[in-house]
mmCIF file of C-alpha atoms in Angstrom:
data_model
loop_
_atom_site.group_PDB
_atom_site.id
_atom_site.type_symbol
_atom_site.label_atom_id
_atom_site.label_comp_id
_atom_site.label_asym_id
_atom_site.label_seq_id
_atom_site.Cartn_x
_atom_site.Cartn_y
_atom_site.Cartn_z
ATOM 1 C CA MET G 1 63.984 14.147 41.045
ATOM 2 C CA LYS G 2 64.356 10.853 42.867
ATOM 3 C CA ILE G 3 67.192 10.966 45.405
ATOM 4 C CA LEU G 4 68.726 8.062 47.312
ATOM 5 C CA LEU G 5 70.355 9.447 50.456
ATOM 6 C CA PHE G 6 73.182 7.156 51.568
ATOM 7 C CA SER G 7 74.952 7.601 54.897
ATOM 8 C CA THR G 8 75.723 5.877 58.183
ATOM 9 C CA LEU G 9 75.009 9.291 59.729
ATOM 10 C CA TYR G 10 71.237 9.152 59.978
ATOM 11 C CA PRO G 11 68.922 8.872 62.977
ATOM 12 C CA SER G 12 66.996 5.723 63.840
ATOM 13 C CA ALA G 13 64.446 4.647 66.415
ATOM 14 C CA VAL G 14 67.243 3.556 68.765
ATOM 15 C CA ARG G 15 69.609 6.475 68.021
ATOM 16 C CA PRO G 16 67.194 9.375 67.452
ATOM 17 C CA ILE G 17 69.768 12.189 67.449
ATOM 18 C CA HIS G 18 72.546 10.385 65.561
ATOM 19 C CA GLY G 19 73.250 12.421 62.411
ATOM 20 C CA ILE G 20 70.169 14.577 62.996
ATOM 21 C CA PHE G 21 71.736 17.295 60.830
ATOM 22 C CA VAL G 22 71.653 14.996 57.780
ATOM 23 C CA GLU G 23 67.979 14.245 58.353
ATOM 24 C CA THR G 24 67.197 17.933 58.841
ATOM 25 C CA ARG G 25 68.787 18.884 55.514
ATOM 26 C CA LEU G 26 66.779 16.211 53.727
ATOM 27 C CA ARG G 27 63.532 17.257 55.405
ATOM 28 C CA GLU G 28 64.079 20.846 54.298
ATOM 29 C CA LEU G 29 64.724 19.660 50.739
ATOM 30 C CA LEU G 30 61.547 17.558 50.699
ATOM 31 C CA LYS G 31 59.463 20.566 51.736
ATOM 32 C CA THR G 32 59.964 22.010 48.250
ATOM 33 C CA GLY G 33 57.924 19.220 46.665
ATOM 34 C CA GLU G 34 60.542 18.972 43.913
ATOM 35 C CA VAL G 35 62.218 15.838 45.256
ATOM 36 C CA GLN G 36 61.294 12.297 46.226
ATOM 37 C CA ALA G 37 63.740 10.532 48.526
ATOM 38 C CA LYS G 38 64.437 7.325 50.346
ATOM 39 C CA VAL G 39 67.281 6.695 52.755
ATOM 40 C CA VAL G 40 69.729 3.827 53.065
ATOM 41 C CA ALA G 41 71.584 4.163 56.362
ATOM 42 C CA PRO G 42 73.649 1.008 56.993
ATOM 43 C CA VAL G 43 74.667 -0.068 60.495
ATOM 44 C CA PRO G 44 77.403 -2.528 61.540
ATOM 45 C CA TRP G 45 76.203 -6.086 62.074
ATOM 46 C CA PHE G 46 76.100 -7.206 65.708
ATOM 47 C CA PRO G 47 74.243 -10.258 67.066
ATOM 48 C CA PHE G 48 73.213 -9.221 70.602
ATOM 49 C CA LYS G 49 70.705 -6.617 71.849
ATOM 50 C CA ALA G 50 71.481 -6.927 75.577
ATOM 51 C CA ALA G 51 72.178 -3.567 77.230
ATOM 52 C CA ARG G 52 75.520 -4.753 78.592
ATOM 53 C CA PHE G 53 76.941 -4.541 75.071
ATOM 54 C CA GLY G 54 76.458 -0.771 75.066
ATOM 55 C CA SER G 55 76.475 1.000 71.713
ATOM 56 C CA TYR G 56 76.936 -2.295 69.864
ATOM 57 C CA ALA G 57 73.579 -3.462 71.185
ATOM 58 C CA LYS G 58 71.981 -0.454 69.520
ATOM 59 C CA PHE G 59 73.257 -1.671 66.169
ATOM 60 C CA ALA G 60 71.489 -4.990 66.730
ATOM 61 C CA ALA G 61 68.303 -3.233 67.878
ATOM 62 C CA THR G 62 68.097 -0.943 64.842
ATOM 63 C CA PRO G 63 65.081 -1.884 62.699
ATOM 64 C CA ARG G 64 65.742 -3.100 59.181
ATOM 65 C CA MET G 65 63.274 -0.551 57.861
ATOM 66 C CA GLU G 66 61.365 2.303 59.460
ATOM 67 C CA GLN G 67 59.435 5.465 58.635
ATOM 68 C CA ARG G 68 60.898 8.675 60.046
ATOM 69 C CA ASN G 69 59.007 11.907 59.514
ATOM 70 C CA GLY G 70 57.355 10.451 56.440
ATOM 71 C CA VAL G 71 60.619 9.186 54.918
ATOM 72 C CA GLU G 72 61.318 5.498 54.286
ATOM 73 C CA VAL G 73 64.643 4.579 55.941
ATOM 74 C CA HIS G 74 66.427 1.271 55.378
ATOM 75 C CA HIS G 75 69.186 -0.030 57.665
ATOM 76 C CA PRO G 76 71.044 -2.901 55.942
ATOM 77 C CA ARG G 77 73.858 -4.533 57.896
ATOM 78 C CA TYR G 78 77.522 -4.641 56.982
ATOM 79 C CA LEU G 79 80.473 -6.443 58.539
ATOM 80 C CA LEU G 80 82.989 -4.251 60.341
ATOM 81 C CA PRO G 81 85.677 -6.472 61.885
ATOM 82 C CA PRO G 82 87.972 -4.980 64.542
ATOM 83 C CA LYS G 83 91.485 -3.706 63.736
ATOM 84 C CA VAL G 84 91.095 -3.872 59.942
ATOM 85 C CA GLY G 85 87.670 -2.231 59.912
ATOM 86 C CA MET G 86 88.790 1.200 58.779
ATOM 87 C CA ASN G 87 90.492 -0.074 55.633
ATOM 88 C CA ILE G 88 87.704 -2.385 54.497
ATOM 89 C CA ALA G 89 84.760 -0.270 55.679
ATOM 90 C CA PRO G 90 83.969 1.318 52.263
ATOM 91 C CA TYR G 91 83.839 -2.075 50.572
ATOM 92 C CA ALA G 92 81.837 -3.679 53.387
ATOM 93 C CA LEU G 93 79.404 -0.747 53.347
ATOM 94 C CA ALA G 94 78.874 -0.949 49.605
ATOM 95 C CA LEU G 95 78.451 -4.735 49.522
ATOM 96 C CA GLY G 96 76.090 -4.667 52.498
ATOM 97 C CA ALA G 97 73.913 -1.958 50.965
ATOM 98 C CA LEU G 98 73.864 -3.145 47.341
ATOM 99 C CA PRO G 99 70.993 -5.678 47.727
ATOM 100 C CA THR G 100 68.831 -2.993 49.352
ATOM 101 C CA LEU G 101 69.450 -0.487 46.561
ATOM 102 C CA ARG G 102 68.670 -3.103 43.916
ATOM 103 C CA ARG G 103 65.489 -4.096 45.745
ATOM 104 C CA LEU G 104 64.352 -0.472 45.842
ATOM 105 C CA GLN G 105 64.887 -0.250 42.093
ATOM 106 C CA ARG G 106 62.926 -3.471 41.466
ATOM 107 C CA ASN G 107 60.090 -2.143 43.606
ATOM 108 C CA GLY G 108 59.766 1.017 41.534
ATOM 109 C CA PHE G 109 62.125 3.519 43.145
ATOM 110 C CA ASP G 110 64.694 3.832 40.373
ATOM 111 C CA PHE G 111 66.528 6.803 41.848
ATOM 112 C CA ASP G 112 68.262 9.385 39.682
ATOM 113 C CA LEU G 113 71.157 10.251 41.989
ATOM 114 C CA ILE G 114 72.944 9.051 45.133
ATOM 115 C CA ASP G 115 73.344 11.781 47.757
ATOM 116 C CA ALA G 116 76.089 10.550 50.110
ATOM 117 C CA HIS G 117 77.097 12.165 53.389
ATOM 118 C CA TYR G 118 80.528 11.866 55.075
ATOM 119 C CA TYR G 119 83.435 11.250 52.730
ATOM 120 C CA TYR G 120 85.004 8.214 54.339
ATOM 121 C CA PRO G 121 83.860 5.516 54.355
ATOM 122 C CA ASP G 122 80.369 6.558 53.188
ATOM 123 C CA GLY G 123 81.369 8.634 50.162
ATOM 124 C CA VAL G 124 83.858 6.039 48.977
ATOM 125 C CA ALA G 125 81.197 3.332 49.345
ATOM 126 C CA ALA G 126 78.775 5.525 47.384
ATOM 127 C CA ALA G 127 81.340 5.753 44.587
ATOM 128 C CA LEU G 128 81.367 1.960 44.348
ATOM 129 C CA LEU G 129 77.578 1.731 44.391
ATOM 130 C CA ALA G 130 77.274 4.458 41.759
ATOM 131 C CA LYS G 131 79.711 2.635 39.502
ATOM 132 C CA TRP G 132 77.958 -0.722 39.902
ATOM 133 C CA LEU G 133 74.491 0.770 39.295
ATOM 134 C CA GLY G 134 75.425 3.346 36.664
ATOM 135 C CA LYS G 135 74.207 6.335 38.676
ATOM 136 C CA PRO G 136 75.693 9.789 39.324
ATOM 137 C CA PHE G 137 76.486 10.722 42.911
ATOM 138 C CA VAL G 138 77.485 13.653 45.071
ATOM 139 C CA VAL G 139 79.231 13.589 48.459
ATOM 140 C CA THR G 140 78.870 16.022 51.353
ATOM 141 C CA ALA G 141 81.895 16.474 53.632
ATOM 142 C CA ARG G 142 81.020 17.248 57.238
ATOM 143 C CA GLY G 143 84.186 17.547 59.342
ATOM 144 C CA THR G 144 86.475 14.778 60.534
ATOM 145 C CA ASP G 145 86.037 13.002 57.196
ATOM 146 C CA LEU G 146 88.350 15.660 55.729
ATOM 147 C CA ASN G 147 90.092 17.277 58.709
ATOM 148 C CA LEU G 148 91.256 14.009 60.322
ATOM 149 C CA ILE G 149 90.775 10.829 58.294
ATOM 150 C CA PRO G 150 92.966 11.881 55.315
ATOM 151 C CA GLN G 151 95.951 11.669 57.655
ATOM 152 C CA HIS G 152 95.757 7.941 56.842
ATOM 153 C CA ARG G 153 97.369 7.477 53.436
ATOM 154 C CA PHE G 154 95.072 4.686 52.218
ATOM 155 C CA ALA G 155 91.897 6.560 53.163
ATOM 156 C CA ARG G 156 93.242 9.750 51.590
ATOM 157 C CA ARG G 157 93.823 7.983 48.283
ATOM 158 C CA LEU G 158 90.307 6.543 48.241
ATOM 159 C CA ILE G 159 88.789 9.926 49.146
ATOM 160 C CA LEU G 160 90.534 11.574 46.199
ATOM 161 C CA GLN G 161 89.411 8.779 43.860
ATOM 162 C CA ALA G 162 85.821 9.260 45.025
ATOM 163 C CA ALA G 163 86.091 13.034 44.589
ATOM 164 C CA GLU G 164 87.299 12.538 41.021
ATOM 165 C CA GLN G 165 84.438 10.153 40.205
ATOM 166 C CA ALA G 166 81.748 12.256 41.940
ATOM 167 C CA SER G 167 79.664 14.680 39.930
ATOM 168 C CA ALA G 168 80.157 17.171 42.751
ATOM 169 C CA SER G 169 81.412 17.520 46.298
ATOM 170 C CA ILE G 170 79.657 19.620 48.922
ATOM 171 C CA GLY G 171 81.195 21.059 52.071
ATOM 172 C CA VAL G 172 79.202 22.349 55.037
ATOM 173 C CA CYS G 173 81.830 25.085 55.333
ATOM 174 C CA GLN G 174 84.286 26.673 52.921
ATOM 175 C CA ALA G 175 87.250 25.479 54.999
ATOM 176 C CA LEU G 176 86.443 21.845 54.189
ATOM 177 C CA MET G 177 86.295 22.508 50.465
ATOM 178 C CA ASN G 178 89.601 24.385 50.664
ATOM 179 C CA THR G 179 91.104 21.323 52.332
ATOM 180 C CA LEU G 180 89.777 18.973 49.651
ATOM 181 C CA ALA G 181 91.157 21.280 46.949
ATOM 182 C CA ASP G 182 94.546 21.382 48.680
ATOM 183 C CA MET G 183 94.527 17.567 48.668
ATOM 184 C CA GLY G 184 94.282 17.677 44.879
ATOM 185 C CA ALA G 185 90.552 17.566 44.101
ATOM 186 C CA ASP G 186 89.146 19.392 41.071
ATOM 187 C CA ARG G 187 88.079 22.840 42.337
ATOM 188 C CA SER G 188 85.390 23.128 39.666
ATOM 189 C CA LYS G 189 83.456 20.310 41.357
ATOM 190 C CA LEU G 190 83.551 21.792 44.861
ATOM 191 C CA ASN G 191 80.543 23.526 46.392
ATOM 192 C CA THR G 192 79.825 25.042 49.799
ATOM 193 C CA LEU G 193 76.283 24.587 51.129
ATOM 194 C CA ARG G 194 76.206 25.463 54.801
ATOM 195 C CA ASN G 195 73.842 23.875 57.294
ATOM 196 C CA GLY G 196 71.006 26.111 58.318
ATOM 197 C CA VAL G 197 69.130 26.243 61.597
ATOM 198 C CA ASP G 198 65.513 25.357 62.317
ATOM 199 C CA LEU G 199 64.194 28.772 63.321
ATOM 200 C CA GLU G 200 60.847 27.314 64.374
ATOM 201 C CA ARG G 201 62.269 24.678 66.711
ATOM 202 C CA PHE G 202 64.992 26.865 68.214
ATOM 203 C CA VAL G 203 63.415 30.025 69.589
ATOM 204 C CA PRO G 204 64.238 32.222 72.598
ATOM 205 C CA GLU G 205 62.280 31.274 75.713
ATOM 206 C CA ASP G 206 62.054 33.408 78.831
ATOM 207 C CA ARG G 207 65.280 32.764 80.748
ATOM 208 C CA ALA G 208 63.687 32.641 84.207
ATOM 209 C CA GLN G 209 60.966 30.298 82.952
ATOM 210 C CA ALA G 210 63.547 28.047 81.299
ATOM 211 C CA ARG G 211 65.527 27.761 84.526
ATOM 212 C CA ARG G 212 62.404 26.923 86.526
ATOM 213 C CA ARG G 213 61.374 24.305 83.961
ATOM 214 C CA LEU G 214 64.791 22.618 84.165
ATOM 215 C CA GLY G 215 64.979 22.749 87.954
ATOM 216 C CA LEU G 216 67.942 25.132 87.967
ATOM 217 C CA GLN G 217 68.625 27.810 90.525
ATOM 218 C CA PRO G 218 67.185 31.102 89.263
ATOM 219 C CA GLU G 219 70.376 33.102 89.728
ATOM 220 C CA GLY G 220 73.212 32.633 87.242
ATOM 221 C CA PRO G 221 75.408 33.004 85.490
ATOM 222 C CA TYR G 222 75.277 29.733 83.530
ATOM 223 C CA LEU G 223 77.662 28.453 80.865
ATOM 224 C CA LEU G 224 76.354 25.616 78.666
ATOM 225 C CA SER G 225 78.413 22.928 76.885
ATOM 226 C CA VAL G 226 76.547 20.601 74.496
ATOM 227 C CA GLY G 227 77.813 17.509 72.707
ATOM 228 C CA HIS G 228 79.074 13.952 72.926
ATOM 229 C CA LEU G 229 81.297 13.525 75.985
ATOM 230 C CA ILE G 230 84.569 12.870 74.175
ATOM 231 C CA GLU G 231 87.905 14.702 74.315
ATOM 232 C CA ARG G 232 87.425 16.318 70.909
ATOM 233 C CA LYS G 233 84.388 18.276 72.128
ATOM 234 C CA GLY G 234 86.433 19.932 74.890
ATOM 235 C CA HIS G 235 84.012 19.665 77.825
ATOM 236 C CA HIS G 236 87.056 19.292 80.074
ATOM 237 C CA ILE G 237 88.137 22.806 79.102
ATOM 238 C CA ALA G 238 84.782 24.174 80.257
ATOM 239 C CA VAL G 239 85.148 22.324 83.570
ATOM 240 C CA GLU G 240 88.695 23.648 84.060
ATOM 241 C CA ALA G 241 87.571 27.200 83.272
ATOM 242 C CA LEU G 242 85.395 27.198 86.391
ATOM 243 C CA SER G 243 88.621 27.515 88.420
ATOM 244 C CA TYR G 244 89.171 30.933 86.804
ATOM 245 C CA LEU G 245 85.539 32.053 87.030
ATOM 246 C CA PRO G 246 84.230 31.847 90.604
ATOM 247 C CA GLY G 247 80.460 31.841 90.813
ATOM 248 C CA LEU G 248 79.936 30.564 87.275
ATOM 249 C CA LYS G 249 77.823 27.409 86.924
ATOM 250 C CA LEU G 250 78.348 24.918 84.107
ATOM 251 C CA LEU G 251 75.603 22.939 82.376
ATOM 252 C CA ILE G 252 76.742 19.887 80.389
ATOM 253 C CA ALA G 253 74.266 18.301 77.960
ATOM 254 C CA GLY G 254 75.408 15.014 76.484
ATOM 255 C CA ALA G 255 76.669 11.537 77.289
ATOM 256 C CA GLY G 256 79.711 9.543 76.329
ATOM 257 C CA PRO G 257 82.850 7.708 77.424
ATOM 258 C CA GLU G 258 84.462 10.758 79.081
ATOM 259 C CA GLU G 259 81.671 11.331 81.616
ATOM 260 C CA SER G 260 83.453 9.612 84.498
ATOM 261 C CA ALA G 261 86.743 11.395 83.770
ATOM 262 C CA LEU G 262 84.967 14.752 83.590
ATOM 263 C CA ASN G 263 83.279 14.092 86.927
ATOM 264 C CA THR G 264 86.622 13.161 88.465
ATOM 265 C CA LEU G 265 88.187 16.338 87.060
ATOM 266 C CA ALA G 266 85.431 18.501 88.532
ATOM 267 C CA CYS G 267 85.889 16.890 91.950
ATOM 268 C CA ARG G 268 89.675 17.279 91.821
ATOM 269 C CA LEU G 269 89.357 20.964 90.978
ATOM 270 C CA GLY G 270 86.764 21.512 93.693
ATOM 271 C CA VAL G 271 84.074 22.698 91.263
ATOM 272 C CA ALA G 272 81.789 19.654 91.207
ATOM 273 C CA ASP G 273 79.038 21.561 93.024
ATOM 274 C CA ARG G 274 78.950 24.027 90.126
ATOM 275 C CA VAL G 275 78.508 21.409 87.378
ATOM 276 C CA HIS G 276 75.024 20.237 86.383
ATOM 277 C CA TRP G 277 74.800 17.085 84.258
ATOM 278 C CA ALA G 278 71.798 17.157 81.931
ATOM 279 C CA GLY G 279 72.488 13.886 80.117
ATOM 280 C CA VAL G 280 71.288 13.386 76.554
ATOM 281 C CA VAL G 281 68.716 16.065 75.724
ATOM 282 C CA PRO G 282 66.198 15.474 72.882
ATOM 283 C CA GLN G 283 66.267 18.036 70.077
ATOM 284 C CA SER G 284 62.774 19.155 71.037
ATOM 285 C CA GLU G 285 63.990 20.111 74.535
ATOM 286 C CA LEU G 286 67.318 21.730 73.689
ATOM 287 C CA LYS G 287 65.805 25.191 73.289
ATOM 288 C CA TRP G 288 65.129 25.293 77.036
ATOM 289 C CA TRP G 289 68.786 24.626 77.849
ATOM 290 C CA TYR G 290 70.018 27.201 75.345
ATOM 291 C CA SER G 291 67.522 29.719 76.710
ATOM 292 C CA ALA G 292 68.472 29.012 80.335
ATOM 293 C CA ALA G 293 72.171 29.642 79.697
ATOM 294 C CA ASP G 294 73.897 33.008 79.486
ATOM 295 C CA VAL G 295 76.491 31.705 77.017
ATOM 296 C CA LEU G 296 77.207 28.504 75.079
ATOM 297 C CA ALA G 297 80.796 27.202 75.041
ATOM 298 C CA LEU G 298 82.092 25.035 72.205
ATOM 299 C CA CYS G 299 85.700 24.018 72.884
ATOM 300 C CA SER G 300 86.127 21.467 70.086
ATOM 301 C CA SER G 301 89.468 20.649 68.517
ATOM 302 C CA ARG G 302 87.797 19.822 65.170
ATOM 303 C CA GLU G 303 84.446 20.839 63.722
ATOM 304 C CA GLY G 304 83.205 21.172 60.181
ATOM 305 C CA TRP G 305 80.055 23.157 60.861
ATOM 306 C CA ALA G 306 78.874 22.979 64.470
ATOM 307 C CA ASN G 307 75.079 23.047 64.510
ATOM 308 C CA VAL G 308 74.970 23.822 68.242
ATOM 309 C CA LEU G 309 76.356 27.291 67.550
ATOM 310 C CA LEU G 310 73.433 28.352 65.392
ATOM 311 C CA GLU G 311 70.920 26.540 67.594
ATOM 312 C CA SER G 312 72.136 28.521 70.596
ATOM 313 C CA MET G 313 72.113 31.813 68.697
ATOM 314 C CA ALA G 314 68.599 31.119 67.418
ATOM 315 C CA CYS G 315 67.574 30.933 71.083
ATOM 316 C CA GLY G 316 69.196 34.312 71.704
ATOM 317 C CA THR G 317 72.253 32.922 73.499
ATOM 318 C CA PRO G 318 75.699 34.053 72.264
ATOM 319 C CA VAL G 319 78.657 31.691 72.087
ATOM 320 C CA VAL G 320 82.311 31.326 72.968
ATOM 321 C CA ALA G 321 84.045 28.925 70.581
ATOM 322 C CA THR G 322 87.418 27.707 69.411
ATOM 323 C CA ASN G 323 88.688 29.354 66.240
ATOM 324 C CA ILE G 324 88.648 26.287 63.976
ATOM 325 C CA TRP G 325 87.428 25.212 60.528
ATOM 326 C CA GLY G 326 83.927 26.510 59.802
ATOM 327 C CA THR G 327 83.370 28.183 63.169
ATOM 328 C CA PRO G 328 84.685 31.635 62.109
ATOM 329 C CA GLU G 329 82.134 31.510 59.288
ATOM 330 C CA VAL G 330 79.391 31.384 61.958
ATOM 331 C CA VAL G 331 80.867 33.501 64.764
ATOM 332 C CA ASN G 332 81.594 36.490 62.558
ATOM 333 C CA THR G 333 79.866 39.399 64.321
ATOM 334 C CA PRO G 334 79.801 40.679 67.934
ATOM 335 C CA ALA G 335 76.137 39.624 68.105
ATOM 336 C CA ALA G 336 77.187 35.988 67.597
ATOM 337 C CA GLY G 337 79.773 35.854 70.370
ATOM 338 C CA VAL G 338 83.537 35.530 70.713
ATOM 339 C CA LEU G 339 86.249 33.231 69.357
ATOM 340 C CA MET G 340 88.810 31.912 71.837
ATOM 341 C CA ALA G 341 92.445 32.903 71.399
ATOM 342 C CA ARG G 342 93.585 29.355 72.239
ATOM 343 C CA ARG G 343 91.984 26.035 73.075
ATOM 344 C CA ASP G 344 92.493 26.034 76.839
ATOM 345 C CA ALA G 345 90.660 26.914 80.040
ATOM 346 C CA GLN G 346 92.340 30.267 80.581
ATOM 347 C CA ALA G 347 91.432 31.384 77.041
ATOM 348 C CA LEU G 348 87.841 30.312 77.626
ATOM 349 C CA ALA G 349 87.724 32.321 80.852
ATOM 350 C CA GLN G 350 89.169 35.372 79.079
ATOM 351 C CA ALA G 351 86.641 35.038 76.254
ATOM 352 C CA TRP G 352 83.807 34.744 78.799
ATOM 353 C CA GLU G 353 84.916 37.934 80.557
ATOM 354 C CA HIS G 354 85.337 39.743 77.239
ATOM 355 C CA LEU G 355 81.843 38.745 76.164
ATOM 356 C CA GLN G 356 80.333 39.834 79.488
ATOM 357 C CA ARG G 357 81.754 43.322 78.977
ATOM 358 C CA GLN G 358 79.921 43.668 75.652
ATOM 359 C CA LEU G 359 77.085 41.154 75.933
ATOM 360 C CA PRO G 360 74.816 41.456 72.889
ATOM 361 C CA ALA G 361 71.065 41.790 73.223
ATOM 362 C CA ARG G 362 69.274 38.456 72.849
ATOM 363 C CA GLN G 363 67.306 39.744 69.872
ATOM 364 C CA ALA G 364 70.526 40.779 68.127
ATOM 365 C CA THR G 365 71.892 37.264 68.551
ATOM 366 C CA ARG G 366 68.638 35.779 67.260
ATOM 367 C CA THR G 367 68.698 38.136 64.275
ATOM 368 C CA HIS G 368 72.205 36.934 63.402
ATOM 369 C CA ALA G 369 71.003 33.316 63.454
ATOM 370 C CA GLU G 370 68.146 34.217 61.140
ATOM 371 C CA THR G 371 70.657 34.937 58.372
ATOM 372 C CA PHE G 372 71.428 31.185 58.375
ATOM 373 C CA SER G 373 68.011 29.848 57.397
ATOM 374 C CA TRP G 374 67.806 26.663 55.327
ATOM 375 C CA ALA G 375 66.455 28.471 52.236
ATOM 376 C CA ALA G 376 69.792 29.162 50.535
ATOM 377 C CA THR G 377 71.137 25.643 51.171
ATOM 378 C CA THR G 378 67.936 24.020 49.934
ATOM 379 C CA GLN G 379 67.959 26.149 46.797
ATOM 380 C CA GLY G 380 71.624 25.319 46.272
ATOM 381 C CA GLN G 381 70.905 21.597 46.476
ATOM 382 C CA LEU G 382 68.049 21.810 43.990
ATOM 383 C CA ASP G 383 70.175 23.723 41.512
ATOM 384 C CA LEU G 384 73.179 21.425 41.935
ATOM 385 C CA PHE G 385 71.189 18.198 41.597
ATOM 386 C CA ALA G 386 69.376 19.576 38.539
ATOM 387 C CA ARG G 387 72.699 20.503 36.954
ATOM 388 C CA VAL G 388 74.159 17.056 37.624
ATOM 389 C CA LEU G 389 71.102 15.334 36.152
ATOM 390 C CA GLY G 390 70.644 17.712 33.232
ATOM 391 C CA PHE G 391 67.211 18.789 34.455
ATOM 392 C CA PRO G 392 65.935 22.330 33.788
ATOM 393 C CA SER G 393 67.022 24.510 36.677
ATOM 394 C CA SER G 394 65.125 27.719 35.975
ATOM 395 C CA PRO G 395 61.927 26.704 37.844
ATOM 396 C CA TYR G 396 63.874 26.037 41.085
ATOM 397 C CA ARG G 397 65.474 29.448 41.280
ATOM 398 C CA SER G 398 62.114 31.123 41.682
ATOM 399 C CA LEU G 399 60.939 28.894 44.523
ATOM 400 C CA ASN G 400 59.819 30.705 47.631
ATOM 401 C CA ILE G 401 61.274 28.181 50.106
#
């Protein structure tokens, strides 16, 4: 099968961890040898690369084409004007990408199917491209594309039109597919294929060694919070919880617009000396932070399927997390950790104390993560794509992935 993966959520040389979960799923699929794939990952057009333009400069610096882990990735540009950008984004995406897709076809890569990720605007744009090129397509929903964006009436209408046209929709958790069904989508087209975890990259390391390697004080306890520094990720809740948990140290891995406000909050609460800022941590180094921590906290207000939960568990570190969307599908045994009763600092502190009273063995937490390998998701993709394309599916079911 020849697959064209289409999404703005895909890493690049200048944004190496952006949409890493989409790349990981594709890499696992390619390991089967049953699929050929190329990627079209458009970025907004911006003229200047100077650092003072912040994230916009990264758009300008993104290469037009690159090889990532043996996969050919194209980054065509599309216009995204301010204020009206959200409404026109699907059309701009599709028009910006169309010449690249046609060029790939002329050069011999006449793909069988478009595999789009993120329903709006990417999935809607994929629907347009599929119609123009006469190709089937599937769309994977990943979180805010269905638990936030459909609050806008225009986007909601286009999402439902794309779902009707798509050969299938995929959700990274069952909660997202339930939401799409409740919006009016055809339930017979909805599939749940959860993200797995890379059990070779994320492994338990000796806790004392991890703390030495990271320059942390050997004595704990340590709470870790990983993710983009924005309100939705709830890092502020972890900072506030320190007021209820004297002696606890907080590790924050990530960067973003809320960093200054979080620092100010820590100073105001008198806990700044107990907060360690790790900055952006490469995927290859995250295992050391997970291994150094006693517990991972994820205080998000919205998540489809939070990869950090399984990454932490794979390193033997249990979690405390908000009870939202796909999270209960991950944190579903005592070995995994504890769900918070509410999304606030006091609830986080209570969950921490509860977990400390019945802290699971690191191997038990790791064993739980091992039930979320990529094998089932990869097999599910192969079977679904074969069904959409009318290919024989019996050989795929017997694959030892």
